[in-house]
Amino acid sequence: MSAIMETGISDEDILFRLKDVLRETFEIDPSRVHPDTHLFTDLELDSIDAVDLAIQVQDMTGMRIKPEDFKNVRTVGDVVATVRMLLTR
């Protein structure tokens, strides 16, 4: 996914794009993806998948993610919040 996000995008739009990333990268059914969905227990992602997801978020935002920005990410909502933070820097 290319860096096509802008600061005026809504959290719902971020979630929609994130669902696409999860579907394309990890073959996760978008109907399973909600803000409170846990990445590791609900979607069964592992630490390598988390790195891949961070790379996808970098591609989505066009911004580099510092490890500390992503280390506390546990839920889909956390990813949305991280994207929001990156876009408002």
A tleap script that builds the chain and sets N, CA, C and O, in Angstrom:
source leaprc.protein.ff14SB
mol = sequence {
  NMET SER ALA ILE MET GLU THR GLY ILE SER
  ASP GLU ASP ILE LEU PHE ARG LEU LYS ASP
  VAL LEU ARG GLU THR PHE GLU ILE ASP PRO
  SER ARG VAL HIE PRO ASP THR HIE LEU PHE
  THR ASP LEU GLU LEU ASP SER ILE ASP ALA
  VAL ASP LEU ALA ILE GLN VAL GLN ASP MET
  THR GLY MET ARG ILE LYS PRO GLU ASP PHE
  LYS ASN VAL ARG THR VAL GLY ASP VAL VAL
  ALA THR VAL ARG MET LEU LEU THR CARG
}
set mol.1.N position { 0.860 -1.167 0.000 }
set mol.1.CA position { 0.000 0.000 0.000 }
set mol.1.C position { 0.907 1.231 0.000 }
set mol.1.O position { 1.845 1.305 0.794 }
set mol.2.N position { 0.646 2.161 -0.849 }
set mol.2.CA position { 1.491 3.345 -0.960 }
set mol.2.C position { 1.095 4.397 0.064 }
set mol.2.O position { 0.025 4.342 0.671 }
set mol.3.N position { 1.994 5.350 0.232 }
set mol.3.CA position { 1.765 6.429 1.204 }
set mol.3.C position { 0.755 7.407 0.628 }
set mol.3.O position { 1.126 8.370 -0.044 }
set mol.4.N position { -0.510 7.160 0.892 }
set mol.4.CA position { -1.571 8.006 0.335 }
set mol.4.C position { -2.419 8.625 1.432 }
set mol.4.O position { -3.491 9.171 1.172 }
set mol.5.N position { -1.928 8.534 2.655 }
set mol.5.CA position { -2.725 9.036 3.761 }
set mol.5.C position { -2.408 10.509 4.015 }
set mol.5.O position { -1.276 10.961 3.843 }
set mol.6.N position { -3.421 11.225 4.419 }
set mol.6.CA position { -3.263 12.637 4.735 }
set mol.6.C position { -3.750 12.880 6.153 }
set mol.6.O position { -4.427 12.032 6.735 }
set mol.7.N position { -3.407 14.033 6.712 }
set mol.7.CA position { -3.740 14.299 8.111 }
set mol.7.C position { -5.241 14.417 8.351 }
set mol.7.O position { -5.684 14.206 9.480 }
set mol.8.N position { -6.040 14.746 7.338 }
set mol.8.CA position { -7.475 14.909 7.523 }
set mol.8.C position { -8.260 13.616 7.446 }
set mol.8.O position { -9.490 13.654 7.449 }
set mol.9.N position { -7.607 12.492 7.378 }
set mol.9.CA position { -8.279 11.202 7.248 }
set mol.9.C position { -8.883 10.803 8.598 }
set mol.9.O position { -8.297 11.072 9.647 }
set mol.10.N position { -10.039 10.171 8.568 }
set mol.10.CA position { -10.714 9.768 9.804 }
set mol.10.C position { -10.148 8.442 10.316 }
set mol.10.O position { -9.505 7.695 9.578 }
set mol.11.N position { -10.404 8.171 11.603 }
set mol.11.CA position { -9.987 6.893 12.175 }
set mol.11.C position { -10.673 5.731 11.464 }
set mol.11.O position { -10.092 4.655 11.324 }
set mol.12.N position { -11.914 5.949 11.012 }
set mol.12.CA position { -12.628 4.895 10.282 }
set mol.12.C position { -11.922 4.578 8.959 }
set mol.12.O position { -11.842 3.419 8.551 }
set mol.13.N position { -11.408 5.627 8.293 }
set mol.13.CA position { -10.658 5.409 7.052 }
set mol.13.C position { -9.350 4.675 7.319 }
set mol.13.O position { -8.954 3.798 6.550 }
set mol.14.N position { -8.682 5.037 8.409 }
set mol.14.CA position { -7.446 4.343 8.783 }
set mol.14.C position { -7.759 2.875 9.036 }
set mol.14.O position { -7.037 1.997 8.562 }
set mol.15.N position { -8.836 2.598 9.785 }
set mol.15.CA position { -9.233 1.222 10.071 }
set mol.15.C position { -9.537 0.467 8.789 }
set mol.15.O position { -9.138 -0.688 8.645 }
set mol.16.N position { -10.237 1.100 7.856 }
set mol.16.CA position { -10.555 0.465 6.577 }
set mol.16.C position { -9.272 0.085 5.833 }
set mol.16.O position { -9.161 -1.023 5.307 }
set mol.17.N position { -8.318 0.995 5.791 }
set mol.17.CA position { -7.056 0.711 5.100 }
set mol.17.C position { -6.251 -0.342 5.837 }
set mol.17.O position { -5.582 -1.168 5.214 }
set mol.18.N position { -6.313 -0.315 7.157 }
set mol.18.CA position { -5.623 -1.323 7.952 }
set mol.18.C position { -6.214 -2.710 7.709 }
set mol.18.O position { -5.478 -3.694 7.644 }
set mol.19.N position { -7.525 -2.791 7.575 }
set mol.19.CA position { -8.167 -4.073 7.254 }
set mol.19.C position { -7.631 -4.613 5.937 }
set mol.19.O position { -7.378 -5.811 5.810 }
set mol.20.N position { -7.456 -3.726 4.949 }
set mol.20.CA position { -6.886 -4.147 3.664 }
set mol.20.C position { -5.474 -4.688 3.840 }
set mol.20.O position { -5.121 -5.717 3.263 }
set mol.21.N position { -4.668 -3.992 4.638 }
set mol.21.CA position { -3.290 -4.427 4.885 }
set mol.21.C position { -3.290 -5.811 5.537 }
set mol.21.O position { -2.546 -6.697 5.118 }
set mol.22.N position { -4.111 -5.990 6.544 }
set mol.22.CA position { -4.158 -7.280 7.235 }
set mol.22.C position { -4.654 -8.390 6.319 }
set mol.22.O position { -4.183 -9.524 6.399 }
set mol.23.N position { -5.597 -8.065 5.454 }
set mol.23.CA position { -6.102 -9.067 4.500 }
set mol.23.C position { -5.023 -9.433 3.488 }
set mol.23.O position { -4.775 -10.611 3.233 }
set mol.24.N position { -4.381 -8.413 2.912 }
set mol.24.CA position { -3.382 -8.650 1.869 }
set mol.24.C position { -2.103 -9.286 2.412 }
set mol.24.O position { -1.521 -10.154 1.762 }
set mol.25.N position { -1.667 -8.867 3.584 }
set mol.25.CA position { -0.391 -9.322 4.120 }
set mol.25.C position { -0.505 -10.628 4.893 }
set mol.25.O position { 0.367 -11.491 4.788 }
set mol.26.N position { -1.578 -10.777 5.670 }
set mol.26.CA position { -1.693 -11.931 6.562 }
set mol.26.C position { -2.905 -12.812 6.281 }
set mol.26.O position { -3.156 -13.774 7.007 }
set mol.27.N position { -3.663 -12.486 5.224 }
set mol.27.CA position { -4.847 -13.244 4.839 }
set mol.27.C position { -5.874 -13.319 5.981 }
set mol.27.O position { -6.478 -14.365 6.221 }
set mol.28.N position { -6.056 -12.192 6.676 }
set mol.28.CA position { -7.020 -12.111 7.767 }
set mol.28.C position { -8.330 -11.548 7.237 }
set mol.28.O position { -8.357 -10.510 6.575 }
set mol.29.N position { -9.409 -12.246 7.539 }
set mol.29.CA position { -10.739 -11.809 7.118 }
set mol.29.C position { -11.050 -10.451 7.765 }
set mol.29.O position { -11.030 -10.338 8.991 }
set mol.30.N position { -11.337 -9.420 6.956 }
set mol.30.CA position { -11.618 -8.088 7.499 }
set mol.30.C position { -12.757 -8.057 8.521 }
set mol.30.O position { -12.795 -7.161 9.364 }
set mol.31.N position { -13.679 -9.011 8.464 }
set mol.31.CA position { -14.781 -9.026 9.428 }
set mol.31.C position { -14.291 -9.336 10.842 }
set mol.31.O position { -15.010 -9.095 11.811 }
set mol.32.N position { -13.087 -9.861 10.968 }
set mol.32.CA position { -12.500 -10.170 12.283 }
set mol.32.C position { -11.773 -8.972 12.892 }
set mol.32.O position { -11.345 -9.021 14.045 }
set mol.33.N position { -11.635 -7.896 12.112 }
set mol.33.CA position { -10.807 -6.766 12.523 }
set mol.33.C position { -11.676 -5.617 13.032 }
set mol.33.O position { -12.454 -5.021 12.288 }
set mol.34.N position { -11.518 -5.327 14.326 }
set mol.34.CA position { -12.235 -4.246 15.001 }
set mol.34.C position { -11.242 -3.519 15.899 }
set mol.34.O position { -10.189 -4.078 16.205 }
set mol.35.N position { -11.534 -2.307 16.327 }
set mol.35.CA position { -10.573 -1.575 17.163 }
set mol.35.C position { -10.110 -2.330 18.410 }
set mol.35.O position { -8.959 -2.182 18.819 }
set mol.36.N position { -10.976 -3.128 19.017 }
set mol.36.CA position { -10.578 -3.837 20.232 }
set mol.36.C position { -9.998 -5.227 19.967 }
set mol.36.O position { -9.708 -5.965 20.909 }
set mol.37.N position { -9.827 -5.590 18.693 }
set mol.37.CA position { -9.256 -6.878 18.340 }
set mol.37.C position { -7.773 -6.893 18.711 }
set mol.37.O position { -7.013 -6.008 18.317 }
set mol.38.N position { -7.374 -7.916 19.477 }
set mol.38.CA position { -5.984 -8.059 19.896 }
set mol.38.C position { -5.183 -8.701 18.755 }
set mol.38.O position { -5.572 -9.732 18.206 }
set mol.39.N position { -4.073 -8.073 18.421 }
set mol.39.CA position { -3.275 -8.546 17.290 }
set mol.39.C position { -2.703 -9.940 17.513 }
set mol.39.O position { -2.647 -10.748 16.586 }
set mol.40.N position { -2.280 -10.219 18.740 }
set mol.40.CA position { -1.577 -11.472 18.993 }
set mol.40.C position { -2.507 -12.615 19.396 }
set mol.40.O position { -2.338 -13.741 18.928 }
set mol.41.N position { -3.476 -12.341 20.249 }
set mol.41.CA position { -4.350 -13.439 20.673 }
set mol.41.C position { -5.523 -13.649 19.727 }
set mol.41.O position { -5.877 -14.792 19.436 }
set mol.42.N position { -6.136 -12.568 19.240 }
set mol.42.CA position { -7.302 -12.715 18.364 }
set mol.42.C position { -6.921 -12.995 16.912 }
set mol.42.O position { -7.553 -13.813 16.243 }
set mol.43.N position { -5.881 -12.308 16.431 }
set mol.43.CA position { -5.491 -12.474 15.024 }
set mol.43.C position { -4.292 -13.404 14.852 }
set mol.43.O position { -3.869 -13.697 13.733 }
set mol.44.N position { -3.756 -13.860 15.978 }
set mol.44.CA position { -2.661 -14.838 15.986 }
set mol.44.C position { -1.411 -14.364 15.252 }
set mol.44.O position { -0.718 -15.161 14.620 }
set mol.45.N position { -1.124 -13.058 15.335 }
set mol.45.CA position { 0.118 -12.546 14.785 }
set mol.45.C position { 1.236 -12.840 15.774 }
set mol.45.O position { 1.002 -12.941 16.979 }
set mol.46.N position { 2.457 -12.978 15.256 }
set mol.46.CA position { 3.603 -13.180 16.142 }
set mol.46.C position { 4.544 -11.989 16.010 }
set mol.46.O position { 4.215 -11.011 15.339 }
set mol.47.N position { 5.705 -12.062 16.641 }
set mol.47.CA position { 6.620 -10.922 16.648 }
set mol.47.C position { 7.139 -10.588 15.250 }
set mol.47.O position { 7.346 -9.416 14.936 }
set mol.48.N position { 7.347 -11.574 14.430 }
set mol.48.CA position { 7.781 -11.329 13.047 }
set mol.48.C position { 6.662 -10.637 12.275 }
set mol.48.O position { 6.918 -9.715 11.501 }
set mol.49.N position { 5.426 -11.077 12.483 }
set mol.49.CA position { 4.275 -10.434 11.851 }
set mol.49.C position { 4.158 -8.976 12.299 }
set mol.49.O position { 3.795 -8.106 11.508 }
set mol.50.N position { 4.468 -8.717 13.570 }
set mol.50.CA position { 4.401 -7.340 14.080 }
set mol.50.C position { 5.393 -6.447 13.355 }
set mol.50.O position { 5.090 -5.291 13.059 }
set mol.51.N position { 6.575 -6.976 13.069 }
set mol.51.CA position { 7.567 -6.217 12.303 }
set mol.51.C position { 7.030 -5.954 10.894 }
set mol.51.O position { 7.139 -4.840 10.383 }
set mol.52.N position { 6.454 -6.976 10.276 }
set mol.52.CA position { 5.864 -6.803 8.945 }
set mol.52.C position { 4.740 -5.768 8.967 }
set mol.52.O position { 4.611 -4.965 8.042 }
set mol.53.N position { 3.931 -5.791 10.023 }
set mol.53.CA position { 2.845 -4.823 10.148 }
set mol.53.C position { 3.405 -3.412 10.297 }
set mol.53.O position { 2.883 -2.471 9.699 }
set mol.54.N position { 4.459 -3.261 11.087 }
set mol.54.CA position { 5.090 -1.947 11.250 }
set mol.54.C position { 5.600 -1.429 9.910 }
set mol.54.O position { 5.465 -0.241 9.613 }
set mol.55.N position { 6.178 -2.300 9.106 }
set mol.55.CA position { 6.652 -1.910 7.773 }
set mol.55.C position { 5.483 -1.481 6.901 }
set mol.55.O position { 5.584 -0.500 6.164 }
set mol.56.N position { 4.371 -2.209 6.980 }
set mol.56.CA position { 3.182 -1.847 6.204 }
set mol.56.C position { 2.636 -0.488 6.642 }
set mol.56.O position { 2.197 0.303 5.807 }
set mol.57.N position { 2.662 -0.215 7.948 }
set mol.57.CA position { 2.209 1.081 8.446 }
set mol.57.C position { 3.139 2.188 7.954 }
set mol.57.O position { 2.679 3.276 7.606 }
set mol.58.N position { 4.440 1.918 7.924 }
set mol.58.CA position { 5.387 2.889 7.365 }
set mol.58.C position { 5.050 3.185 5.913 }
set mol.58.O position { 5.038 4.340 5.489 }
set mol.59.N position { 4.778 2.132 5.158 }
set mol.59.CA position { 4.409 2.313 3.753 }
set mol.59.C position { 3.106 3.095 3.627 }
set mol.59.O position { 2.962 3.943 2.747 }
set mol.60.N position { 2.155 2.798 4.520 }
set mol.60.CA position { 0.848 3.443 4.485 }
set mol.60.C position { 0.962 4.938 4.766 }
set mol.60.O position { 0.292 5.751 4.128 }
set mol.61.N position { 1.810 5.292 5.719 }
set mol.61.CA position { 1.916 6.688 6.133 }
set mol.61.C position { 3.026 7.452 5.422 }
set mol.61.O position { 3.011 8.682 5.377 }
set mol.62.N position { 3.981 6.726 4.872 }
set mol.62.CA position { 5.137 7.387 4.270 }
set mol.62.C position { 6.082 7.934 5.321 }
set mol.62.O position { 6.935 8.768 5.019 }
set mol.63.N position { 5.935 7.468 6.562 }
set mol.63.CA position { 6.754 7.959 7.661 }
set mol.63.C position { 7.444 6.793 8.350 }
set mol.63.O position { 6.884 5.703 8.472 }
set mol.64.N position { 8.672 7.042 8.799 }
set mol.64.CA position { 9.429 6.026 9.522 }
set mol.64.C position { 8.841 5.852 10.919 }
set mol.64.O position { 8.496 6.827 11.588 }
set mol.65.N position { 8.734 4.608 11.344 }
set mol.65.CA position { 8.240 4.305 12.684 }
set mol.65.C position { 9.432 3.974 13.563 }
set mol.65.O position { 10.240 3.105 13.233 }
set mol.66.N position { 9.535 4.665 14.674 }
set mol.66.CA position { 10.562 4.353 15.660 }
set mol.66.C position { 10.082 3.141 16.446 }
set mol.66.O position { 8.885 2.994 16.692 }
set mol.67.N position { 11.001 2.278 16.838 }
set mol.67.CA position { 10.584 1.086 17.597 }
set mol.67.C position { 9.734 1.424 18.819 }
set mol.67.O position { 8.797 0.690 19.135 }
set mol.68.N position { 10.042 2.515 19.509 }
set mol.68.CA position { 9.263 2.873 20.702 }
set mol.68.C position { 7.826 3.272 20.354 }
set mol.68.O position { 6.934 3.182 21.197 }
set mol.69.N position { 7.602 3.716 19.097 }
set mol.69.CA position { 6.246 4.065 18.668 }
set mol.69.C position { 5.360 2.833 18.526 }
set mol.69.O position { 4.136 2.932 18.621 }
set mol.70.N position { 5.966 1.684 18.302 }
set mol.70.CA position { 5.194 0.484 17.982 }
set mol.70.C position { 5.298 -0.592 19.064 }
set mol.70.O position { 4.598 -1.602 18.990 }
set mol.71.N position { 6.155 -0.395 20.064 }
set mol.71.CA position { 6.382 -1.471 21.030 }
set mol.71.C position { 5.197 -1.745 21.953 }
set mol.71.O position { 5.069 -2.857 22.464 }
set mol.72.N position { 4.334 -0.763 22.178 }
set mol.72.CA position { 3.172 -0.962 23.045 }
set mol.72.C position { 1.892 -1.262 22.275 }
set mol.72.O position { 0.811 -1.311 22.861 }
set mol.73.N position { 2.008 -1.460 20.987 }
set mol.73.CA position { 0.844 -1.767 20.161 }
set mol.73.C position { 0.401 -3.197 20.427 }
set mol.73.O position { 1.166 -4.147 20.259 }
set mol.74.N position { -0.852 -3.325 20.845 }
set mol.74.CA position { -1.413 -4.654 21.134 }
set mol.74.C position { -2.719 -4.913 20.386 }
set mol.74.O position { -3.037 -6.059 20.068 }
set mol.75.N position { -3.472 -3.855 20.107 }
set mol.75.CA position { -4.772 -4.023 19.462 }
set mol.75.C position { -4.802 -3.274 18.132 }
set mol.75.O position { -3.923 -2.466 17.832 }
set mol.76.N position { -5.823 -3.562 17.358 }
set mol.76.CA position { -6.028 -2.841 16.105 }
set mol.76.C position { -6.202 -1.350 16.402 }
set mol.76.O position { -5.692 -0.505 15.666 }
set mol.77.N position { -6.918 -1.031 17.475 }
set mol.77.CA position { -7.094 0.362 17.867 }
set mol.77.C position { -5.770 1.047 18.167 }
set mol.77.O position { -5.599 2.229 17.871 }
set mol.78.N position { -4.825 0.305 18.756 }
set mol.78.CA position { -3.489 0.851 19.007 }
set mol.78.C position { -2.782 1.192 17.694 }
set mol.78.O position { -2.090 2.206 17.599 }
set mol.79.N position { -2.961 0.341 16.689 }
set mol.79.CA position { -2.354 0.614 15.383 }
set mol.79.C position { -2.977 1.876 14.788 }
set mol.79.O position { -2.263 2.733 14.267 }
set mol.80.N position { -4.296 1.992 14.862 }
set mol.80.CA position { -4.981 3.189 14.353 }
set mol.80.C position { -4.442 4.431 15.070 }
set mol.80.O position { -4.166 5.446 14.430 }
set mol.81.N position { -4.294 4.353 16.385 }
set mol.81.CA position { -3.782 5.492 17.156 }
set mol.81.C position { -2.348 5.829 16.760 }
set mol.81.O position { -1.979 7.002 16.713 }
set mol.82.N position { -1.541 4.813 16.477 }
set mol.82.CA position { -0.156 5.043 16.046 }
set mol.82.C position { -0.131 5.732 14.695 }
set mol.82.O position { 0.649 6.660 14.483 }
set mol.83.N position { -0.981 5.285 13.778 }
set mol.83.CA position { -1.064 5.925 12.470 }
set mol.83.C position { -1.498 7.380 12.641 }
set mol.83.O position { -0.928 8.275 12.018 }
set mol.84.N position { -2.497 7.616 13.476 }
set mol.84.CA position { -2.974 8.978 13.746 }
set mol.84.C position { -1.819 9.845 14.284 }
set mol.84.O position { -1.636 10.981 13.845 }
set mol.85.N position { -1.044 9.301 15.236 }
set mol.85.CA position { 0.073 10.034 15.809 }
set mol.85.C position { 1.115 10.368 14.732 }
set mol.85.O position { 1.630 11.485 14.684 }
set mol.86.N position { 1.414 9.407 13.884 }
set mol.86.CA position { 2.395 9.635 12.807 }
set mol.86.C position { 1.920 10.725 11.848 }
set mol.86.O position { 2.712 11.545 11.384 }
set mol.87.N position { 0.644 10.725 11.563 }
set mol.87.CA position { 0.107 11.686 10.606 }
set mol.87.C position { 0.023 13.105 11.174 }
set mol.87.O position { -0.040 14.074 10.418 }
set mol.88.N position { 0.022 13.224 12.499 }
set mol.88.CA position { -0.106 14.546 13.096 }
set mol.88.C position { 1.225 15.089 13.605 }
set mol.88.O position { 1.262 16.148 14.232 }
set mol.89.N position { 2.302 14.386 13.347 }
set mol.89.CA position { 3.638 14.868 13.745 }
set mol.89.C position { 4.023 16.073 12.961 }
set mol.89.O position { 5.110 16.617 13.158 }
savepdb mol mol.pdb
quit
